[in-house]
PDB file of C-alpha atoms in Angstrom:
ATOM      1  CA  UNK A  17      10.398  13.448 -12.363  1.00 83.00           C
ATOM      2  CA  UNK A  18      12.649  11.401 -14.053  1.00 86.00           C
ATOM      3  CA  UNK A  19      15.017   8.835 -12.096  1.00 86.00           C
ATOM      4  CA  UNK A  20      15.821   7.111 -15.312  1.00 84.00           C
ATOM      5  CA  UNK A  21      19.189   7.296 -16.828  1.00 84.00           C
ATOM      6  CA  UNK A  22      18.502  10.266 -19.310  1.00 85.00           C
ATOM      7  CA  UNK A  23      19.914  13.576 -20.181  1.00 87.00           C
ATOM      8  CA  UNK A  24      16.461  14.694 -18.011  1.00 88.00           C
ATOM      9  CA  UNK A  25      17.690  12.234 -14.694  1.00 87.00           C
ATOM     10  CA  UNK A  26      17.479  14.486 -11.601  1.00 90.00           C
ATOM     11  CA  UNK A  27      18.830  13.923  -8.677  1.00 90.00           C
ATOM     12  CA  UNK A  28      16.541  13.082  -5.623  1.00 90.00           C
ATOM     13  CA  UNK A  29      17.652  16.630  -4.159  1.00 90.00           C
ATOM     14  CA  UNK A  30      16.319  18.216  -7.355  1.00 91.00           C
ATOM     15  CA  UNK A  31      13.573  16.085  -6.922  1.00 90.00           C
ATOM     16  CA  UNK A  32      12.587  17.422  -4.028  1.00 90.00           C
ATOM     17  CA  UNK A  33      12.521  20.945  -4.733  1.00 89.00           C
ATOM     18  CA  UNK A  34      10.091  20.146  -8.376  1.00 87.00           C
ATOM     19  CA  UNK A  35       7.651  18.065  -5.714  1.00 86.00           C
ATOM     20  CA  UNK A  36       7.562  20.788  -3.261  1.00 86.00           C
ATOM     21  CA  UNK A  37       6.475  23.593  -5.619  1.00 84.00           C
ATOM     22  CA  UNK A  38       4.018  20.568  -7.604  1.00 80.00           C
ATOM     23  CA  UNK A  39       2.214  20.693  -4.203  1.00 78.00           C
ATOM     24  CA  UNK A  40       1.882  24.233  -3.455  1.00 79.00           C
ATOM     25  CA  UNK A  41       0.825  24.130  -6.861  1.00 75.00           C
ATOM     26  CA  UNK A  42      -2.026  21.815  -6.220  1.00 69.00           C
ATOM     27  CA  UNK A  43      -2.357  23.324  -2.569  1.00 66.00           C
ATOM     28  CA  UNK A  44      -1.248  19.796  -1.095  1.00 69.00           C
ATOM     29  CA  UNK A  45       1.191  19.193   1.351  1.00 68.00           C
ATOM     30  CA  UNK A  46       1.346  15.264   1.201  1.00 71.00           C
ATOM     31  CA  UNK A  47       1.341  12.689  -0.765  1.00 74.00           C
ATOM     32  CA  UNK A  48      -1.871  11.355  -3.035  1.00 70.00           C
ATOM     33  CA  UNK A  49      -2.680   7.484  -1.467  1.00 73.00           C
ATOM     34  CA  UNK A  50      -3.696   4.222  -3.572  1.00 76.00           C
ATOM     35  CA  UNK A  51      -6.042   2.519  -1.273  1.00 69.00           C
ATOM     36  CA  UNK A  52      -5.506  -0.516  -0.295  1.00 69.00           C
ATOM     37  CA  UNK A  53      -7.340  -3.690  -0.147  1.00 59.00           C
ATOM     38  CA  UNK A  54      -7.386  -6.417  -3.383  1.00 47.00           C
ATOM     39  CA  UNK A  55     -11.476  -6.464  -3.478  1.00 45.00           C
ATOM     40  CA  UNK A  56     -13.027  -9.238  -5.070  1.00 46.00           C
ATOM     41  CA  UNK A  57     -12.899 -11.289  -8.100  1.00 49.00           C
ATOM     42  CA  UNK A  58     -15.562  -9.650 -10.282  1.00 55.00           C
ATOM     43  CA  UNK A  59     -13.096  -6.799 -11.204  1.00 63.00           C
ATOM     44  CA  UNK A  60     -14.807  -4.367  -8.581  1.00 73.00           C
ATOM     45  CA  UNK A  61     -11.339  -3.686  -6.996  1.00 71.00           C
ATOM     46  CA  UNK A  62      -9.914  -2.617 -10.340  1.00 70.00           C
ATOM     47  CA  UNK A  63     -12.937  -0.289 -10.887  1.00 76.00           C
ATOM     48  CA  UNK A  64     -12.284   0.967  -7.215  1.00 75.00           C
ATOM     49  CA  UNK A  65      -8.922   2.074  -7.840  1.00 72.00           C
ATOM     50  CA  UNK A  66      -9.748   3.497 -11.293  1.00 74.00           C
ATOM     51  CA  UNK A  67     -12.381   6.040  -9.643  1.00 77.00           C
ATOM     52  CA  UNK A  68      -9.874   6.782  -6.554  1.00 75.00           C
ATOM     53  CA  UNK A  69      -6.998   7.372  -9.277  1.00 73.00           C
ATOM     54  CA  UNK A  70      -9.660   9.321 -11.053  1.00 74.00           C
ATOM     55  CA  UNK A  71     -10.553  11.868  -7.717  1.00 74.00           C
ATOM     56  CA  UNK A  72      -6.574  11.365  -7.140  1.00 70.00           C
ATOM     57  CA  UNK A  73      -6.432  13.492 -10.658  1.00 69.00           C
ATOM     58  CA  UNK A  74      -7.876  16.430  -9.724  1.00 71.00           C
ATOM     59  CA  UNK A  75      -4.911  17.914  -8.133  1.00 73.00           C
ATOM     60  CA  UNK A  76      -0.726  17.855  -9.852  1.00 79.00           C
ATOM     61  CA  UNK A  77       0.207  13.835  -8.687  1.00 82.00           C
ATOM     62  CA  UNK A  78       4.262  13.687  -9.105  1.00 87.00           C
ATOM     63  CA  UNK A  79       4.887  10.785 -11.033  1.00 91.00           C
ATOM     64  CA  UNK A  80       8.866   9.300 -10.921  1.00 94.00           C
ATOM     65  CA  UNK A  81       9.990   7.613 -13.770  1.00 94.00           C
ATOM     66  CA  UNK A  82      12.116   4.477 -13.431  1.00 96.00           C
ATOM     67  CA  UNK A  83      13.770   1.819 -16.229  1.00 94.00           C
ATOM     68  CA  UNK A  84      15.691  -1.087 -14.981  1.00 95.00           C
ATOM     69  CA  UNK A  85      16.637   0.443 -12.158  1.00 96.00           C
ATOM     70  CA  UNK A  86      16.990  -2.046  -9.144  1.00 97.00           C
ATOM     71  CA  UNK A  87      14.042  -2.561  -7.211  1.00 97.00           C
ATOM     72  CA  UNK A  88      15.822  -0.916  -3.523  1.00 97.00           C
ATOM     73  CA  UNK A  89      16.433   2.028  -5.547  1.00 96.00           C
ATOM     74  CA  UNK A  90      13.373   2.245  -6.863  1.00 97.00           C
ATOM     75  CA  UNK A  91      11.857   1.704  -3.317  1.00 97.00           C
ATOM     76  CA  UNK A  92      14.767   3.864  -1.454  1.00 96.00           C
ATOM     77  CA  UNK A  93      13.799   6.978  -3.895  1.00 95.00           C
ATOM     78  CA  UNK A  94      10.322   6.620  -3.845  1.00 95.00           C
ATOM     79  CA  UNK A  95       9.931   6.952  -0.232  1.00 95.00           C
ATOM     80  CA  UNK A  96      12.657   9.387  -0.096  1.00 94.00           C
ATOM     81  CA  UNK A  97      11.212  12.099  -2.132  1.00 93.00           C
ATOM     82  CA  UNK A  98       7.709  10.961  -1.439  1.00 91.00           C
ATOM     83  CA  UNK A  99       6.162  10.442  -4.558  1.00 93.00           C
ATOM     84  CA  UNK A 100       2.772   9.851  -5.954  1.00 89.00           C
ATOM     85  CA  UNK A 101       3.335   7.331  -8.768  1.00 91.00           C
ATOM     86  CA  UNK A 102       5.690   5.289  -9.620  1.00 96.00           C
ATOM     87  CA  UNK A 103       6.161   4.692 -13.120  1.00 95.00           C
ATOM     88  CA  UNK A 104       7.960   1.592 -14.518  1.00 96.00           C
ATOM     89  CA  UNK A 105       9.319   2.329 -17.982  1.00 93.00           C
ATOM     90  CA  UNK A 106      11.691  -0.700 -18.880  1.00 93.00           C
ATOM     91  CA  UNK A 107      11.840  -4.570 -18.587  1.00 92.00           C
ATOM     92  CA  UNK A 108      10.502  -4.875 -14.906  1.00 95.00           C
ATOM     93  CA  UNK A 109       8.616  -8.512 -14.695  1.00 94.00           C
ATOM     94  CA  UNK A 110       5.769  -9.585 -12.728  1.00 93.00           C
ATOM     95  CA  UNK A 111       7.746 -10.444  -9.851  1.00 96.00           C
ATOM     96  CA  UNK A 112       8.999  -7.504  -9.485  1.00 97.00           C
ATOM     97  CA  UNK A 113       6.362  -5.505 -10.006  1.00 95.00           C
ATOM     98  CA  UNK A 114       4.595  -7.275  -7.226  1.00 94.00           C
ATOM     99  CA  UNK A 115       7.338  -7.150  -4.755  1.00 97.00           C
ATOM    100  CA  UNK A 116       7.130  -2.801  -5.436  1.00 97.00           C
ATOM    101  CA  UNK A 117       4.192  -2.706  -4.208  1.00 93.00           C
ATOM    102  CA  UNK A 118       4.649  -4.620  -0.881  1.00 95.00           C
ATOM    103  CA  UNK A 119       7.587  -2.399  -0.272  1.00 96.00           C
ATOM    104  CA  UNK A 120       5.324   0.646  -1.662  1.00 95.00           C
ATOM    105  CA  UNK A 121       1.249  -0.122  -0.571  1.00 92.00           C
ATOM    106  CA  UNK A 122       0.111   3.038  -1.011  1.00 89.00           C
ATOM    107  CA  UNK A 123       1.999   4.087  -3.847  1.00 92.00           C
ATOM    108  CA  UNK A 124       0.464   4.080  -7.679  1.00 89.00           C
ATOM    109  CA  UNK A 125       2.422   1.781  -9.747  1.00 92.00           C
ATOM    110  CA  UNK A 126       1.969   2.087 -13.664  1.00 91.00           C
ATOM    111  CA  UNK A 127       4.136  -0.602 -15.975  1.00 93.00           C
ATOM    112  CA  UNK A 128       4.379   0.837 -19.208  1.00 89.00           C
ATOM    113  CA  UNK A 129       3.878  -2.612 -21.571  1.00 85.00           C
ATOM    114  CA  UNK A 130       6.006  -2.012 -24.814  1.00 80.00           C
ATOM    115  CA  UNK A 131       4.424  -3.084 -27.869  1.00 83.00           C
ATOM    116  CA  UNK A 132       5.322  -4.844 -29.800  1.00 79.00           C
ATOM    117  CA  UNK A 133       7.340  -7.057 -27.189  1.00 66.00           C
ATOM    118  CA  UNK A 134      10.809  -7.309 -27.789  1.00 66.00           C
ATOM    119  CA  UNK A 135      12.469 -10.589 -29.445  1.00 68.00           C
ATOM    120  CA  UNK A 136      16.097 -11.706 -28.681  1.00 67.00           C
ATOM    121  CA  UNK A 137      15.546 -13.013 -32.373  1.00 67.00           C
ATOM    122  CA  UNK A 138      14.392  -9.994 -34.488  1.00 54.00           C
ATOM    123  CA  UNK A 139      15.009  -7.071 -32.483  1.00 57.00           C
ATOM    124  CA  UNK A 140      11.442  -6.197 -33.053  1.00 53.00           C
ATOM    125  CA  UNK A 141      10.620  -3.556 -30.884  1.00 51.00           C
ATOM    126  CA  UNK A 142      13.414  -2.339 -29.741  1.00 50.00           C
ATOM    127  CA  UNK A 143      13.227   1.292 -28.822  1.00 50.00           C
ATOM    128  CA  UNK A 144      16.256   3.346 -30.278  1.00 47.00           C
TER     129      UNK A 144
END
């Protein structure tokens, strides 16, 4: 569901009614959990959440797409239409990436890393 400014933006109302009928498509009635817990150093936390997001798969996850959008109303519609995933599409940083997903524990967050990087300089880039 996109949330992003975009001839495609629906409102969280339409939201609602595309999630509903994703579940009964996947014969669901709630929401798909990230685990918690930040595991160890070895990378066996990363390989946890990979196989979770990987039994996670089996059934329709609704995804919301975001870019630039401030991080309450990020938050604010994630919990309000009760999504799966939160996708991050534009120039979100670290810190608020990180700050998402205290507000959100047990919702997936994907950032989508553009490539390559923008440049104030060159424009490089740049989507259009």
């Amino acid at each position: 569901v996109i949330f992003a400014a975009s001839k495609r933006q629906a409102s969280r109302d339409q939201a609602k009614e595309v999630i509903s009928t994703v579940r009964r498509f996947g014969e669901r009635q709630g929401r798909v959990l990230r685990p918690s817990g930040a595991g160890d150093s070895n990378g066996s936390a990363w390989s946890q959440r990979a196989l979770a997001l990987r039994k996670a798969c089996r059934c329709p996850l609704v995804v919301g797409v975001f870019m630039d959008q401030s991080l309450d109303d990020v938050s604010a519609t994630a919990l309000a239409v009760e999504l799966d995933v939160v996708q991050l599409h534009g120039g979100e940083d670290a810190k608020f990436v990180e700050e998402l997903q205290k507000r959100l524990p047990d919702t997936w967050l994907i950032k989508v890393v553009h490539l390559p990087p923008k440049t104030a300089e060159n424009g490089e880039g740049q989507q259009g």
